[in-house]
Amino acid sequence: MIINTGGRTDTVNYYSDWLLKRFEEGYVCSRNPLFPNRITKYMLDPAVVDCVVFCSKNYRPILSRLHWITDRFNVFCHYTITAYGKDIEPNVPDINESIATLVELSGKVGKKRMAWRYDPVFLTETYTIAKHLETFDYMASQITPYVSFCIFSFVEMYKQLGVYMPELIPLTVTDKSVLAKGMGHIAARYGLRLQTCGTLENYERYGIYVSGCMTTTNLGEALGCRFKKMAHKGTRIGCQCMPTHDIGAYNTCLNGCKYCYANKKPELAIENNKLHDPASPLLIGHIGSIDIIQEGRQKSFIF
């Protein structure tokens, strides 16, 4: 099985002490987002956990201690660095600081186990097509030697986004094509493998691969192993990723990104963060008397 630490919140950035404590004690509990009184317990044992997948916008808080996990477990790290500034991502380090951390992280886990995420891509009066291509070019020139591939996707226009980002300029088919063509040419110039995930559009004509950000193929290549066949249904339309088990919680990320799908509103994340106990097996709060705990179904999918 695959443990996912970053799909619901930026765990390594804000909850690294808790995460390391869970691996030290050898288990973790996760609430069902739809049925909050149902809790799944996962054993953090290399015999059944094939890989621990991280996704973060800032690995600095865990960087010096990440070996506590990598010494025992396979890992794969997604590092999200975008063109946006504090107006969009108020609590995220700036581009150059993020790149410096990515370089250091790559030195610890290896290029094969690193992917750069440049997503979501959207337009405003500030973040124009030209701005995206200029910034992507600069970042690709710095990051390419330290990652195995780059993933990008266009913003998903869910209902909440219109409330928090009225400045968004809707992407047209032409806009997407121009962006994809430009990014594809930039990636080719630097020898960077560029791929989409979570999108229905196909841009192979621009040298962009159609794949999931976490598939049995790219994960197997990164870890030097072979996975058994399994469905790649993903979690949303256009997603081609293999199944993972997320141990985080929604409405807990303090990055404050205006486009975030995992937070209903920033104030809720701040309130939930106050309930965090690094010693609890749950990310937020504690196990109560009405909670139902079940053992997660865990088995290795590596041959």
PDB file of C-alpha atoms in Angstrom:
ATOM      1  CA  MET A   1       0.000   0.000   0.000  1.00  0.00           C
ATOM      2  CA  ILE A   2       0.969   3.642  -0.454  1.00  0.00           C
ATOM      3  CA  ILE A   3       0.765   6.133   2.415  1.00  0.00           C
ATOM      4  CA  ASN A   4      -0.042   9.668   1.235  1.00  0.00           C
ATOM      5  CA  THR A   5       0.910  12.453   3.651  1.00  0.00           C
ATOM      6  CA  GLY A   6       0.059  15.520   1.586  1.00  0.00           C
ATOM      7  CA  GLY A   7      -3.215  15.197  -0.284  1.00  0.00           C
ATOM      8  CA  ARG A   8      -5.382  16.841   2.385  1.00  0.00           C
ATOM      9  CA  THR A   9      -2.925  19.196   4.060  1.00  0.00           C
ATOM     10  CA  ASP A  10       0.723  20.274   3.999  1.00  0.00           C
ATOM     11  CA  THR A  11       1.759  17.794   6.681  1.00  0.00           C
ATOM     12  CA  VAL A  12       5.541  18.124   6.498  1.00  0.00           C
ATOM     13  CA  ASN A  13       5.326  21.915   6.680  1.00  0.00           C
ATOM     14  CA  TYR A  14       2.998  22.284   9.659  1.00  0.00           C
ATOM     15  CA  TYR A  15       2.757  18.889  11.337  1.00  0.00           C
ATOM     16  CA  SER A  16       6.205  17.346  10.945  1.00  0.00           C
ATOM     17  CA  ASP A  17       6.622  16.605  14.683  1.00  0.00           C
ATOM     18  CA  TRP A  18       3.361  14.667  14.642  1.00  0.00           C
ATOM     19  CA  LEU A  19       4.301  12.806  11.472  1.00  0.00           C
ATOM     20  CA  LEU A  20       7.675  11.724  12.820  1.00  0.00           C
ATOM     21  CA  LYS A  21       6.038  10.639  16.095  1.00  0.00           C
ATOM     22  CA  ARG A  22       3.625   8.433  14.148  1.00  0.00           C
ATOM     23  CA  PHE A  23       6.479   6.680  12.374  1.00  0.00           C
ATOM     24  CA  GLU A  24       8.316   6.304  15.659  1.00  0.00           C
ATOM     25  CA  GLU A  25       5.291   4.626  17.278  1.00  0.00           C
ATOM     26  CA  GLY A  26       4.537   2.593  14.160  1.00  0.00           C
ATOM     27  CA  TYR A  27       0.912   3.473  13.483  1.00  0.00           C
ATOM     28  CA  VAL A  28      -1.385   6.333  12.538  1.00  0.00           C
ATOM     29  CA  CYS A  29      -5.126   6.979  12.620  1.00  0.00           C
ATOM     30  CA  SER A  30      -7.162   8.840  10.017  1.00  0.00           C
ATOM     31  CA  ARG A  31     -10.759  10.089  10.227  1.00  0.00           C
ATOM     32  CA  ASN A  32     -13.098   9.423   7.337  1.00  0.00           C
ATOM     33  CA  PRO A  33     -13.918  12.881   5.879  1.00  0.00           C
ATOM     34  CA  LEU A  34     -17.510  11.812   5.141  1.00  0.00           C
ATOM     35  CA  PHE A  35     -18.173   9.871   8.350  1.00  0.00           C
ATOM     36  CA  PRO A  36     -16.089  11.615  11.043  1.00  0.00           C
ATOM     37  CA  ASN A  37     -16.725   9.080  13.789  1.00  0.00           C
ATOM     38  CA  ARG A  38     -15.165   6.334  11.649  1.00  0.00           C
ATOM     39  CA  ILE A  39     -11.416   6.053  12.038  1.00  0.00           C
ATOM     40  CA  THR A  40      -8.991   3.870  10.129  1.00  0.00           C
ATOM     41  CA  LYS A  41      -5.808   2.690  11.798  1.00  0.00           C
ATOM     42  CA  TYR A  42      -2.797   2.026   9.584  1.00  0.00           C
ATOM     43  CA  MET A  43       0.354   0.269  10.677  1.00  0.00           C
ATOM     44  CA  LEU A  44       3.480   2.089   9.539  1.00  0.00           C
ATOM     45  CA  ASP A  45       5.495  -1.000   8.779  1.00  0.00           C
ATOM     46  CA  PRO A  46       7.829  -1.377   5.762  1.00  0.00           C
ATOM     47  CA  ALA A  47       6.481  -4.896   5.280  1.00  0.00           C
ATOM     48  CA  VAL A  48       3.117  -3.502   4.134  1.00  0.00           C
ATOM     49  CA  VAL A  49       3.880   0.149   3.298  1.00  0.00           C
ATOM     50  CA  ASP A  50       5.516   0.117  -0.138  1.00  0.00           C
ATOM     51  CA  CYS A  51       6.133   3.852  -0.231  1.00  0.00           C
ATOM     52  CA  VAL A  52       5.456   7.051   1.700  1.00  0.00           C
ATOM     53  CA  VAL A  53       4.426   9.821  -0.686  1.00  0.00           C
ATOM     54  CA  PHE A  54       4.975  13.424   0.344  1.00  0.00           C
ATOM     55  CA  CYS A  55       3.556  16.552  -1.251  1.00  0.00           C
ATOM     56  CA  SER A  56       4.468  19.935   0.189  1.00  0.00           C
ATOM     57  CA  LYS A  57       5.265  23.566  -0.539  1.00  0.00           C
ATOM     58  CA  ASN A  58       7.936  23.671   2.144  1.00  0.00           C
ATOM     59  CA  TYR A  59      10.066  20.714   3.270  1.00  0.00           C
ATOM     60  CA  ARG A  60      12.341  22.879   5.423  1.00  0.00           C
ATOM     61  CA  PRO A  61      10.703  21.963   8.797  1.00  0.00           C
ATOM     62  CA  ILE A  62      11.350  18.223   8.289  1.00  0.00           C
ATOM     63  CA  LEU A  63      14.497  18.312   6.175  1.00  0.00           C
ATOM     64  CA  SER A  64      17.055  17.552   8.903  1.00  0.00           C
ATOM     65  CA  ARG A  65      14.918  14.726  10.311  1.00  0.00           C
ATOM     66  CA  LEU A  66      13.500  13.168   7.165  1.00  0.00           C
ATOM     67  CA  HIS A  67      16.066  10.369   7.426  1.00  0.00           C
ATOM     68  CA  TRP A  68      14.063   9.030  10.382  1.00  0.00           C
ATOM     69  CA  ILE A  69      11.580   7.917   7.713  1.00  0.00           C
ATOM     70  CA  THR A  70      13.832   7.379   4.684  1.00  0.00           C
ATOM     71  CA  ASP A  71      16.170   5.094   6.639  1.00  0.00           C
ATOM     72  CA  ARG A  72      13.348   2.530   6.817  1.00  0.00           C
ATOM     73  CA  PHE A  73      10.818   3.347   4.097  1.00  0.00           C
ATOM     74  CA  ASN A  74      10.731   4.010   0.376  1.00  0.00           C
ATOM     75  CA  VAL A  75       9.690   7.599  -0.270  1.00  0.00           C
ATOM     76  CA  PHE A  76       8.670   9.804  -3.168  1.00  0.00           C
ATOM     77  CA  CYS A  77       8.540  13.594  -2.843  1.00  0.00           C
ATOM     78  CA  HIS A  78       6.364  16.024  -4.763  1.00  0.00           C
ATOM     79  CA  TYR A  79       7.480  19.634  -4.346  1.00  0.00           C
ATOM     80  CA  THR A  80       4.994  22.313  -5.387  1.00  0.00           C
ATOM     81  CA  ILE A  81       6.568  25.582  -6.518  1.00  0.00           C
ATOM     82  CA  THR A  82       4.434  27.979  -8.551  1.00  0.00           C
ATOM     83  CA  ALA A  83       4.693  31.454 -10.027  1.00  0.00           C
ATOM     84  CA  TYR A  84       2.399  32.947  -7.392  1.00  0.00           C
ATOM     85  CA  GLY A  85       3.418  35.402  -4.697  1.00  0.00           C
ATOM     86  CA  LYS A  86       2.115  36.283  -1.242  1.00  0.00           C
ATOM     87  CA  ASP A  87      -1.071  37.701  -2.759  1.00  0.00           C
ATOM     88  CA  ILE A  88      -2.081  34.146  -3.679  1.00  0.00           C
ATOM     89  CA  GLU A  89       0.042  31.935  -1.391  1.00  0.00           C
ATOM     90  CA  PRO A  90       0.530  34.118   1.716  1.00  0.00           C
ATOM     91  CA  ASN A  91       2.425  31.622   3.889  1.00  0.00           C
ATOM     92  CA  VAL A  92       4.534  29.887   1.252  1.00  0.00           C
ATOM     93  CA  PRO A  93       8.281  30.649   0.918  1.00  0.00           C
ATOM     94  CA  ASP A  94       9.322  32.644  -2.146  1.00  0.00           C
ATOM     95  CA  ILE A  95      10.537  30.969  -5.316  1.00  0.00           C
ATOM     96  CA  ASN A  96      14.269  31.118  -4.691  1.00  0.00           C
ATOM     97  CA  GLU A  97      13.958  29.948  -1.101  1.00  0.00           C
ATOM     98  CA  SER A  98      11.773  27.062  -2.246  1.00  0.00           C
ATOM     99  CA  ILE A  99      14.222  26.089  -4.985  1.00  0.00           C
ATOM    100  CA  ALA A 100      17.091  26.051  -2.481  1.00  0.00           C
ATOM    101  CA  THR A 101      15.125  23.689  -0.230  1.00  0.00           C
ATOM    102  CA  LEU A 102      14.226  21.479  -3.206  1.00  0.00           C
ATOM    103  CA  VAL A 103      17.896  21.183  -4.171  1.00  0.00           C
ATOM    104  CA  GLU A 104      18.815  20.150  -0.635  1.00  0.00           C
ATOM    105  CA  LEU A 105      15.941  17.673  -0.473  1.00  0.00           C
ATOM    106  CA  SER A 106      16.964  16.133  -3.782  1.00  0.00           C
ATOM    107  CA  GLY A 107      20.443  15.615  -2.378  1.00  0.00           C
ATOM    108  CA  LYS A 108      18.946  13.603   0.462  1.00  0.00           C
ATOM    109  CA  VAL A 109      16.397  11.415  -1.355  1.00  0.00           C
ATOM    110  CA  GLY A 110      17.805  11.385  -4.913  1.00  0.00           C
ATOM    111  CA  LYS A 111      16.626  12.912  -8.173  1.00  0.00           C
ATOM    112  CA  LYS A 112      14.648   9.803  -9.151  1.00  0.00           C
ATOM    113  CA  ARG A 113      12.413  10.215  -6.121  1.00  0.00           C
ATOM    114  CA  MET A 114      11.608  13.872  -6.743  1.00  0.00           C
ATOM    115  CA  ALA A 115       8.910  15.548  -8.833  1.00  0.00           C
ATOM    116  CA  TRP A 116       8.233  19.252  -9.250  1.00  0.00           C
ATOM    117  CA  ARG A 117       4.606  20.340  -9.338  1.00  0.00           C
ATOM    118  CA  TYR A 118       3.741  23.564 -11.162  1.00  0.00           C
ATOM    119  CA  ASP A 119       0.038  23.657 -10.453  1.00  0.00           C
ATOM    120  CA  PRO A 120      -2.656  24.798 -10.558  1.00  0.00           C
ATOM    121  CA  VAL A 121      -2.169  27.082 -13.558  1.00  0.00           C
ATOM    122  CA  PHE A 122      -4.649  29.968 -13.789  1.00  0.00           C
ATOM    123  CA  LEU A 123      -4.788  33.503 -15.131  1.00  0.00           C
ATOM    124  CA  THR A 124      -5.336  36.892 -13.487  1.00  0.00           C
ATOM    125  CA  GLU A 125      -4.311  40.405 -14.515  1.00  0.00           C
ATOM    126  CA  THR A 126      -1.036  39.794 -12.645  1.00  0.00           C
ATOM    127  CA  TYR A 127      -0.417  36.179 -13.602  1.00  0.00           C
ATOM    128  CA  THR A 128      -0.688  36.347 -17.345  1.00  0.00           C
ATOM    129  CA  ILE A 129       0.386  33.790 -19.932  1.00  0.00           C
ATOM    130  CA  ALA A 130       3.622  35.721 -20.418  1.00  0.00           C
ATOM    131  CA  LYS A 131       4.254  35.793 -16.653  1.00  0.00           C
ATOM    132  CA  HIS A 132       3.723  32.043 -16.364  1.00  0.00           C
ATOM    133  CA  LEU A 133       6.059  31.239 -19.236  1.00  0.00           C
ATOM    134  CA  GLU A 134       8.754  33.610 -17.997  1.00  0.00           C
ATOM    135  CA  THR A 135       8.620  32.190 -14.462  1.00  0.00           C
ATOM    136  CA  PHE A 136       8.387  28.568 -15.612  1.00  0.00           C
ATOM    137  CA  ASP A 137      11.452  29.116 -17.799  1.00  0.00           C
ATOM    138  CA  TYR A 138      13.470  30.497 -14.894  1.00  0.00           C
ATOM    139  CA  MET A 139      12.348  27.749 -12.515  1.00  0.00           C
ATOM    140  CA  ALA A 140      12.950  24.967 -15.043  1.00  0.00           C
ATOM    141  CA  SER A 141      16.494  26.225 -15.573  1.00  0.00           C
ATOM    142  CA  GLN A 142      17.151  25.880 -11.851  1.00  0.00           C
ATOM    143  CA  ILE A 143      15.130  22.787 -10.942  1.00  0.00           C
ATOM    144  CA  THR A 144      15.574  20.355 -13.858  1.00  0.00           C
ATOM    145  CA  PRO A 145      18.848  18.765 -12.628  1.00  0.00           C
ATOM    146  CA  TYR A 146      17.211  17.806  -9.338  1.00  0.00           C
ATOM    147  CA  VAL A 147      13.888  16.197 -10.311  1.00  0.00           C
ATOM    148  CA  SER A 148      12.742  13.267 -12.408  1.00  0.00           C
ATOM    149  CA  PHE A 149       9.771  15.062 -13.971  1.00  0.00           C
ATOM    150  CA  CYS A 150       7.429  18.042 -13.690  1.00  0.00           C
ATOM    151  CA  ILE A 151       3.645  17.924 -13.400  1.00  0.00           C
ATOM    152  CA  PHE A 152       1.245  20.708 -14.286  1.00  0.00           C
ATOM    153  CA  SER A 153      -2.511  21.026 -14.464  1.00  0.00           C
ATOM    154  CA  PHE A 154      -4.976  23.797 -15.093  1.00  0.00           C
ATOM    155  CA  VAL A 155      -7.096  25.091 -12.245  1.00  0.00           C
ATOM    156  CA  GLU A 156     -10.314  23.234 -11.520  1.00  0.00           C
ATOM    157  CA  MET A 157     -13.181  25.725 -11.371  1.00  0.00           C
ATOM    158  CA  TYR A 158     -15.042  24.404  -8.349  1.00  0.00           C
ATOM    159  CA  LYS A 159     -17.790  26.558  -6.807  1.00  0.00           C
ATOM    160  CA  GLN A 160     -15.786  27.829  -3.823  1.00  0.00           C
ATOM    161  CA  LEU A 161     -13.052  29.216  -6.050  1.00  0.00           C
ATOM    162  CA  GLY A 162     -15.292  31.891  -7.526  1.00  0.00           C
ATOM    163  CA  VAL A 163     -15.913  33.255  -4.044  1.00  0.00           C
ATOM    164  CA  TYR A 164     -12.287  33.470  -2.936  1.00  0.00           C
ATOM    165  CA  MET A 165     -10.774  34.401  -6.289  1.00  0.00           C
ATOM    166  CA  PRO A 166     -13.078  36.780  -8.164  1.00  0.00           C
ATOM    167  CA  GLU A 167      -9.974  38.061  -9.978  1.00  0.00           C
ATOM    168  CA  LEU A 168      -9.670  34.813 -11.955  1.00  0.00           C
ATOM    169  CA  ILE A 169      -9.818  35.155 -15.725  1.00  0.00           C
ATOM    170  CA  PRO A 170     -11.456  32.018 -17.186  1.00  0.00           C
ATOM    171  CA  LEU A 171      -9.041  29.933 -19.248  1.00  0.00           C
ATOM    172  CA  THR A 172     -10.095  29.438 -22.844  1.00  0.00           C
ATOM    173  CA  VAL A 173      -9.113  26.474 -24.989  1.00  0.00           C
ATOM    174  CA  THR A 174      -6.701  28.771 -26.804  1.00  0.00           C
ATOM    175  CA  ASP A 175      -5.182  30.001 -23.528  1.00  0.00           C
ATOM    176  CA  LYS A 176      -4.533  26.434 -22.418  1.00  0.00           C
ATOM    177  CA  SER A 177      -3.014  25.506 -25.757  1.00  0.00           C
ATOM    178  CA  VAL A 178      -0.686  28.520 -25.765  1.00  0.00           C
ATOM    179  CA  LEU A 179       0.438  27.787 -22.211  1.00  0.00           C
ATOM    180  CA  ALA A 180       0.960  24.098 -22.915  1.00  0.00           C
ATOM    181  CA  LYS A 181       2.899  24.795 -26.110  1.00  0.00           C
ATOM    182  CA  GLY A 182       5.142  27.322 -24.387  1.00  0.00           C
ATOM    183  CA  MET A 183       5.769  25.116 -21.363  1.00  0.00           C
ATOM    184  CA  GLY A 184       6.435  22.135 -23.603  1.00  0.00           C
ATOM    185  CA  HIS A 185       9.062  24.034 -25.581  1.00  0.00           C
ATOM    186  CA  ILE A 186      10.720  25.285 -22.390  1.00  0.00           C
ATOM    187  CA  ALA A 187      10.787  21.803 -20.884  1.00  0.00           C
ATOM    188  CA  ALA A 188      12.335  20.366 -24.060  1.00  0.00           C
ATOM    189  CA  ARG A 189      15.049  23.012 -24.026  1.00  0.00           C
ATOM    190  CA  TYR A 190      16.147  22.009 -20.538  1.00  0.00           C
ATOM    191  CA  GLY A 191      15.624  18.260 -20.975  1.00  0.00           C
ATOM    192  CA  LEU A 192      12.785  18.220 -18.442  1.00  0.00           C
ATOM    193  CA  ARG A 193      10.080  15.575 -18.701  1.00  0.00           C
ATOM    194  CA  LEU A 194       6.772  17.450 -18.520  1.00  0.00           C
ATOM    195  CA  GLN A 195       3.431  15.768 -17.952  1.00  0.00           C
ATOM    196  CA  THR A 196      -0.168  16.527 -17.127  1.00  0.00           C
ATOM    197  CA  CYS A 197      -2.342  14.953 -14.461  1.00  0.00           C
ATOM    198  CA  GLY A 198      -5.958  15.551 -13.580  1.00  0.00           C
ATOM    199  CA  THR A 199      -6.813  17.022 -16.966  1.00  0.00           C
ATOM    200  CA  LEU A 200      -8.752  15.704 -19.949  1.00  0.00           C
ATOM    201  CA  GLU A 201      -6.752  17.686 -22.513  1.00  0.00           C
ATOM    202  CA  ASN A 202      -4.033  15.934 -24.484  1.00  0.00           C
ATOM    203  CA  TYR A 203      -0.918  17.964 -25.295  1.00  0.00           C
ATOM    204  CA  GLU A 204       1.353  15.233 -26.595  1.00  0.00           C
ATOM    205  CA  ARG A 205       1.819  17.328 -29.745  1.00  0.00           C
ATOM    206  CA  TYR A 206       3.877  19.694 -27.580  1.00  0.00           C
ATOM    207  CA  GLY A 207       6.020  16.923 -26.130  1.00  0.00           C
ATOM    208  CA  ILE A 208       3.937  16.725 -22.939  1.00  0.00           C
ATOM    209  CA  TYR A 209       3.216  13.271 -21.551  1.00  0.00           C
ATOM    210  CA  VAL A 210      -0.246  12.179 -20.424  1.00  0.00           C
ATOM    211  CA  SER A 211       0.130  10.316 -17.151  1.00  0.00           C
ATOM    212  CA  GLY A 212      -0.787  10.242 -13.487  1.00  0.00           C
ATOM    213  CA  CYS A 213       1.473  11.981 -11.008  1.00  0.00           C
ATOM    214  CA  MET A 214       1.724   8.707  -9.102  1.00  0.00           C
ATOM    215  CA  THR A 215       1.482   5.555 -11.221  1.00  0.00           C
ATOM    216  CA  THR A 216       2.871   2.053 -10.822  1.00  0.00           C
ATOM    217  CA  THR A 217       5.228   2.817 -13.717  1.00  0.00           C
ATOM    218  CA  ASN A 218       6.815   6.044 -12.514  1.00  0.00           C
ATOM    219  CA  LEU A 219       6.830   4.957  -8.871  1.00  0.00           C
ATOM    220  CA  GLY A 220       8.352   1.605  -9.786  1.00  0.00           C
ATOM    221  CA  GLU A 221      11.057   3.321 -11.842  1.00  0.00           C
ATOM    222  CA  ALA A 222      11.817   5.685  -8.961  1.00  0.00           C
ATOM    223  CA  LEU A 223      12.076   2.905  -6.384  1.00  0.00           C
ATOM    224  CA  GLY A 224      13.725   0.345  -8.643  1.00  0.00           C
ATOM    225  CA  CYS A 225      10.959  -2.223  -8.204  1.00  0.00           C
ATOM    226  CA  ARG A 226       7.929  -3.643 -10.004  1.00  0.00           C
ATOM    227  CA  PHE A 227       4.342  -3.241  -8.820  1.00  0.00           C
ATOM    228  CA  LYS A 228       1.474  -5.627  -9.356  1.00  0.00           C
ATOM    229  CA  LYS A 229      -1.236  -4.485 -11.760  1.00  0.00           C
ATOM    230  CA  MET A 230      -3.919  -2.318 -10.181  1.00  0.00           C
ATOM    231  CA  ALA A 231      -6.609   0.110 -11.257  1.00  0.00           C
ATOM    232  CA  HIS A 232      -5.529   3.714 -11.799  1.00  0.00           C
ATOM    233  CA  LYS A 233      -8.868   5.395 -11.136  1.00  0.00           C
ATOM    234  CA  GLY A 234      -7.530   8.435  -9.338  1.00  0.00           C
ATOM    235  CA  THR A 235      -9.610  10.764  -7.185  1.00  0.00           C
ATOM    236  CA  ARG A 236     -11.063  13.173  -9.769  1.00  0.00           C
ATOM    237  CA  ILE A 237     -11.893  13.424 -13.466  1.00  0.00           C
ATOM    238  CA  GLY A 238      -8.756  13.029 -15.552  1.00  0.00           C
ATOM    239  CA  CYS A 239      -6.705  11.643 -12.663  1.00  0.00           C
ATOM    240  CA  GLN A 240      -4.742   8.509 -13.543  1.00  0.00           C
ATOM    241  CA  CYS A 241      -3.021   7.860 -10.213  1.00  0.00           C
ATOM    242  CA  MET A 242      -2.764   4.582  -8.332  1.00  0.00           C
ATOM    243  CA  PRO A 243      -4.657   4.130  -5.032  1.00  0.00           C
ATOM    244  CA  THR A 244      -3.129   5.713  -1.934  1.00  0.00           C
ATOM    245  CA  HIS A 245      -4.231   6.082   1.681  1.00  0.00           C
ATOM    246  CA  ASP A 246      -4.175   9.654   2.976  1.00  0.00           C
ATOM    247  CA  ILE A 247      -3.416  10.166   6.671  1.00  0.00           C
ATOM    248  CA  GLY A 248      -4.036  13.910   6.733  1.00  0.00           C
ATOM    249  CA  ALA A 249      -7.189  15.949   7.347  1.00  0.00           C
ATOM    250  CA  TYR A 250      -9.016  18.597   5.350  1.00  0.00           C
ATOM    251  CA  ASN A 251      -9.341  22.173   6.639  1.00  0.00           C
ATOM    252  CA  THR A 252      -5.999  22.056   8.462  1.00  0.00           C
ATOM    253  CA  CYS A 253      -3.467  23.585   6.050  1.00  0.00           C
ATOM    254  CA  LEU A 254      -2.053  26.962   7.091  1.00  0.00           C
ATOM    255  CA  ASN A 255      -0.486  27.898   3.751  1.00  0.00           C
ATOM    256  CA  GLY A 256      -3.536  30.067   3.082  1.00  0.00           C
ATOM    257  CA  CYS A 257      -3.516  29.522  -0.692  1.00  0.00           C
ATOM    258  CA  LYS A 258      -6.553  31.250  -2.175  1.00  0.00           C
ATOM    259  CA  TYR A 259      -7.187  28.449  -4.685  1.00  0.00           C
ATOM    260  CA  CYS A 260      -6.993  25.576  -2.151  1.00  0.00           C
ATOM    261  CA  TYR A 261      -9.599  22.832  -2.566  1.00  0.00           C
ATOM    262  CA  ALA A 262      -8.731  21.208   0.784  1.00  0.00           C
ATOM    263  CA  ASN A 263      -9.747  24.185   2.959  1.00  0.00           C
ATOM    264  CA  LYS A 264     -13.291  25.526   3.009  1.00  0.00           C
ATOM    265  CA  LYS A 265     -11.917  28.764   4.440  1.00  0.00           C
ATOM    266  CA  PRO A 266      -8.603  29.831   6.039  1.00  0.00           C
ATOM    267  CA  GLU A 267     -10.264  30.629   9.395  1.00  0.00           C
ATOM    268  CA  LEU A 268     -11.417  27.025   9.761  1.00  0.00           C
ATOM    269  CA  ALA A 269      -7.882  25.728   9.238  1.00  0.00           C
ATOM    270  CA  ILE A 270      -6.603  28.053  11.975  1.00  0.00           C
ATOM    271  CA  GLU A 271      -9.288  26.862  14.400  1.00  0.00           C
ATOM    272  CA  ASN A 272      -8.642  23.197  13.636  1.00  0.00           C
ATOM    273  CA  ASN A 273      -4.917  23.702  14.057  1.00  0.00           C
ATOM    274  CA  LYS A 274      -5.562  24.697  17.677  1.00  0.00           C
ATOM    275  CA  LEU A 275      -6.925  21.179  18.268  1.00  0.00           C
ATOM    276  CA  HIS A 276      -3.729  19.547  17.036  1.00  0.00           C
ATOM    277  CA  ASP A 277      -1.806  17.423  19.540  1.00  0.00           C
ATOM    278  CA  PRO A 278       1.555  16.090  18.276  1.00  0.00           C
ATOM    279  CA  ALA A 279       1.177  13.090  20.617  1.00  0.00           C
ATOM    280  CA  SER A 280      -2.254  12.054  19.277  1.00  0.00           C
ATOM    281  CA  PRO A 281      -2.544   9.275  16.681  1.00  0.00           C
ATOM    282  CA  LEU A 282      -4.969  11.596  14.846  1.00  0.00           C
ATOM    283  CA  LEU A 283      -3.777  14.740  13.100  1.00  0.00           C
ATOM    284  CA  ILE A 284      -6.543  16.779  14.710  1.00  0.00           C
ATOM    285  CA  GLY A 285      -8.031  16.057  18.128  1.00  0.00           C
ATOM    286  CA  HIS A 286      -8.220  12.734  19.904  1.00  0.00           C
ATOM    287  CA  ILE A 287     -10.132   9.477  19.651  1.00  0.00           C
ATOM    288  CA  GLY A 288     -13.477   9.787  21.447  1.00  0.00           C
ATOM    289  CA  SER A 289     -15.902   7.361  23.064  1.00  0.00           C
ATOM    290  CA  ILE A 290     -18.263   7.325  20.059  1.00  0.00           C
ATOM    291  CA  ASP A 291     -15.517   6.783  17.505  1.00  0.00           C
ATOM    292  CA  ILE A 292     -15.351   3.481  15.654  1.00  0.00           C
ATOM    293  CA  ILE A 293     -11.838   2.278  14.850  1.00  0.00           C
ATOM    294  CA  GLN A 294     -11.165  -0.245  12.118  1.00  0.00           C
ATOM    295  CA  GLU A 295      -7.893  -1.733  10.948  1.00  0.00           C
ATOM    296  CA  GLY A 296      -6.932  -0.597   7.458  1.00  0.00           C
ATOM    297  CA  ARG A 297      -6.551  -3.207   4.748  1.00  0.00           C
ATOM    298  CA  GLN A 298      -2.838  -3.284   4.178  1.00  0.00           C
ATOM    299  CA  LYS A 299      -0.696  -5.384   1.914  1.00  0.00           C
ATOM    300  CA  SER A 300       2.323  -4.867  -0.269  1.00  0.00           C
ATOM    301  CA  PHE A 301       1.864  -4.502  -4.038  1.00  0.00           C
ATOM    302  CA  ILE A 302       5.535  -4.952  -4.878  1.00  0.00           C
ATOM    303  CA  PHE A 303       6.577  -8.204  -6.548  1.00  0.00           C
TER     304      PHE A 303
END
